[in-house]
XYZ file of N, CA and C in Angstrom:
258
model
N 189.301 129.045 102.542
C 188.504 128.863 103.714
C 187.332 129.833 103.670
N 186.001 129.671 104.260
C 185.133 130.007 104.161
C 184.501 130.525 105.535
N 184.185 131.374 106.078
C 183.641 131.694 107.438
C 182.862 132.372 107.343
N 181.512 131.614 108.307
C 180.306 132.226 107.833
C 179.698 132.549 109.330
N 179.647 133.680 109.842
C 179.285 134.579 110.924
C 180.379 135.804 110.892
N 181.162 135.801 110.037
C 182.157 136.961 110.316
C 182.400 138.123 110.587
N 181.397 138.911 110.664
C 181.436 140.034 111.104
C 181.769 140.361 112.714
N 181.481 139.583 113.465
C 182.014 140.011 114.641
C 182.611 138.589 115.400
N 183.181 139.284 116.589
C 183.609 137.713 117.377
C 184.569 137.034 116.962
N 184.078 135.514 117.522
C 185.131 134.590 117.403
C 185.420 134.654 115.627
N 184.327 134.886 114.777
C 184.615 134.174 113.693
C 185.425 135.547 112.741
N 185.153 137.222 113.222
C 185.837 137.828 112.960
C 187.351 137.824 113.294
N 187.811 137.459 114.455
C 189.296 137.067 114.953
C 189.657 136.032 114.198
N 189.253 135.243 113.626
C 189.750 133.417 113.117
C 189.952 134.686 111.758
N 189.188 135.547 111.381
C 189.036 135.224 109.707
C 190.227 136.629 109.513
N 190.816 137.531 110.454
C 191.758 138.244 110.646
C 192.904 137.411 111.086
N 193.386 136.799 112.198
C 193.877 136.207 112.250
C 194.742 135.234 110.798
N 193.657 134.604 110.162
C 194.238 133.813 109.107
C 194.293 134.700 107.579
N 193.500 135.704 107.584
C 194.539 136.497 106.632
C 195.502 137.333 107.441
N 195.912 137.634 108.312
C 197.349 138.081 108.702
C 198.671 136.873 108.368
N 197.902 135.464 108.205
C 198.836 134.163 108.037
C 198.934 134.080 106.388
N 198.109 135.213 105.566
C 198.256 134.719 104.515
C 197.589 133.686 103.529
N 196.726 133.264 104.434
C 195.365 132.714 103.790
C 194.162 133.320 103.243
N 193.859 132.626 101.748
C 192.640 133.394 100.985
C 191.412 132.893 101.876
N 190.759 133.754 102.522
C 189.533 133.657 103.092
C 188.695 134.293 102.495
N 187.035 133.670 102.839
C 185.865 134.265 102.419
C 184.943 134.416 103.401
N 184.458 135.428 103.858
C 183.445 135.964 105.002
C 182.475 135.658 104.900
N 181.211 135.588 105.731
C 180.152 135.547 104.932
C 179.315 136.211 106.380
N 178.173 136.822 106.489
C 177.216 137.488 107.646
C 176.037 138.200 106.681
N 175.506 138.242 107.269
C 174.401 139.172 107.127
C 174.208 140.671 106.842
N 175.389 141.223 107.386
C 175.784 142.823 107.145
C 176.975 142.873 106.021
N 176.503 143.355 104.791
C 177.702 143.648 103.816
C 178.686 144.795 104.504
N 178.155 145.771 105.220
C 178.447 147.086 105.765
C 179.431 146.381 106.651
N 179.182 145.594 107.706
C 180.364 144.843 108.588
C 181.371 144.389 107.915
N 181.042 143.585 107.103
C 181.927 142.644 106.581
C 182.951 143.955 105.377
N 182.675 144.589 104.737
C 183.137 145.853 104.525
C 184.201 146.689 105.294
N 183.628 146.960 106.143
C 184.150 148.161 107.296
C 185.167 147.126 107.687
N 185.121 145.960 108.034
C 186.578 145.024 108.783
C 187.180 144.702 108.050
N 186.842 143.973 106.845
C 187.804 143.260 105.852
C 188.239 143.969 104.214
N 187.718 144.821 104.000
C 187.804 145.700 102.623
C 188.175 144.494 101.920
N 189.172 145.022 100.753
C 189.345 143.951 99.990
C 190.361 143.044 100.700
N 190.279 142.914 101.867
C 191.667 141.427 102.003
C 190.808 140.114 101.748
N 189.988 140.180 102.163
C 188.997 139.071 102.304
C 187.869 138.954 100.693
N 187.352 137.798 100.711
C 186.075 137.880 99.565
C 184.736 137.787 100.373
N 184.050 138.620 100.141
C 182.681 139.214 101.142
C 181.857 138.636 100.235
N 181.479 138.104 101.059
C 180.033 137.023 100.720
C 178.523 137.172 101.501
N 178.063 138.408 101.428
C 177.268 138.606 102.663
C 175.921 137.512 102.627
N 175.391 137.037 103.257
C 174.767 136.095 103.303
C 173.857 135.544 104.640
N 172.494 135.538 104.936
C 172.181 135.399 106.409
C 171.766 133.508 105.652
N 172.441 133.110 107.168
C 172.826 131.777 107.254
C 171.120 130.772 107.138
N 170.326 131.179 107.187
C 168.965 130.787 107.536
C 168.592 130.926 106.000
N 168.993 131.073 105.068
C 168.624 131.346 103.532
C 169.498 130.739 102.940
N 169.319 129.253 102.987
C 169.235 128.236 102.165
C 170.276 128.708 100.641
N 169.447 129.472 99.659
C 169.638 129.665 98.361
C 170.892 130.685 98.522
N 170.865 131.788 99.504
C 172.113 132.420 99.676
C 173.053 132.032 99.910
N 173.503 131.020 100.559
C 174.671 130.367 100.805
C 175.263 129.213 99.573
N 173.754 128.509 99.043
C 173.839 127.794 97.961
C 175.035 129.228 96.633
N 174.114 130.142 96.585
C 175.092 130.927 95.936
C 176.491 131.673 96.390
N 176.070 131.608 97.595
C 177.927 132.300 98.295
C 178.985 130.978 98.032
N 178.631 129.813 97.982
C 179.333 128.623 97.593
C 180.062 128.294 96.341
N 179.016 128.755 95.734
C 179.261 128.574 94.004
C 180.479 129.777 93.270
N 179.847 131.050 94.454
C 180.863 132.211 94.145
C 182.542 132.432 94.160
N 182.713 131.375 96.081
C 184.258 131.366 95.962
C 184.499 129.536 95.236
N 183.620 128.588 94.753
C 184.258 127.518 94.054
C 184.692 128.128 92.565
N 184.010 129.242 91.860
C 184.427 129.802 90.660
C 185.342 130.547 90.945
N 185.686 131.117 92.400
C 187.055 132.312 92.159
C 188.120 131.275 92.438
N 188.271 130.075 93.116
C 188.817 129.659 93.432
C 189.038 128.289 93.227
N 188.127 127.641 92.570
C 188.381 126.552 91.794
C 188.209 125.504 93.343
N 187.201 125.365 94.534
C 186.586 124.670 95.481
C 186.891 125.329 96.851
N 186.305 124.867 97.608
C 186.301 125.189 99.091
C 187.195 124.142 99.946
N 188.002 124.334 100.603
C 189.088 124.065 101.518
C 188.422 123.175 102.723
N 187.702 124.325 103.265
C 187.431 124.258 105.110
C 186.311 125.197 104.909
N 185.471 124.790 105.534
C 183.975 125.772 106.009
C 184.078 125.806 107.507
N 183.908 126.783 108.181
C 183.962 127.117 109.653
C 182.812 128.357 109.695
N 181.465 127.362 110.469
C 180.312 128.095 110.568
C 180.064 128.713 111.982
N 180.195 129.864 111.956
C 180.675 130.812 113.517
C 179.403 131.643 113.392
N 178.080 131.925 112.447
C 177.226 132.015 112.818
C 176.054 131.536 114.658
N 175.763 132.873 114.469
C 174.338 132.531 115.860
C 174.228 134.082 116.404
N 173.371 133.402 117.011
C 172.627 134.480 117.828
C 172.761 134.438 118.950
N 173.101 135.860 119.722
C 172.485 135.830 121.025
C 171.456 136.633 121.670
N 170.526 136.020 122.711
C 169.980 136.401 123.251
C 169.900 136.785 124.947
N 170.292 138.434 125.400
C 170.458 137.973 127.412
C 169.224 137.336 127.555
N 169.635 136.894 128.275
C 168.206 136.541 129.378
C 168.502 136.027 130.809
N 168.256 135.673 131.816
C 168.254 135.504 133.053
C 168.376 133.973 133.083
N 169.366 133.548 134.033
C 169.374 132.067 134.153
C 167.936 131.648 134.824
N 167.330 132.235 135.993
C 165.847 131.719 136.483
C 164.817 131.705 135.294
């Protein structure tokens, strides 16, 4: 499985969560340093900002060679911004 916003949030809980179940997961965010600091080696760190096309093209290619294809992709990437409902 593949999760790509992982460093924080929902997609950090899913991607803890399912390696506590024992599933090979792969992270993927924008901060190697996040994805680091939470997952050390349980996980395969794929740092990657989701808006770069060719980075993900290669974070893809990385866990289909460790792993011989991709399972499930679960894209938990975004942004937020506050702002005022008016």
């Amino acid at each position: 499985m593949w999760i790509a916003g992982a460093s924080t949030g929902i997609g950090a809980a899913l991607a803890e969560r399912l390696l506590g179940a024992g599933a090979q997961v792969a992270v993927s965010a924008r901060s190697a340093e996040r994805l680091q600091a939470r997952f050390g080696e349980r996980a395969l760190l794929l740092p990657a900002d989701v808006t770069d096309a060719q980075a993900l093209r290669d974070a893809a290619r990385a866990i289909e060679a460790r792993w011989q294809g991709i399972d499930l992709v679960v894209a938990m990437a975004g942004a937020y911004t506050p702002m005022r409902a008016d």
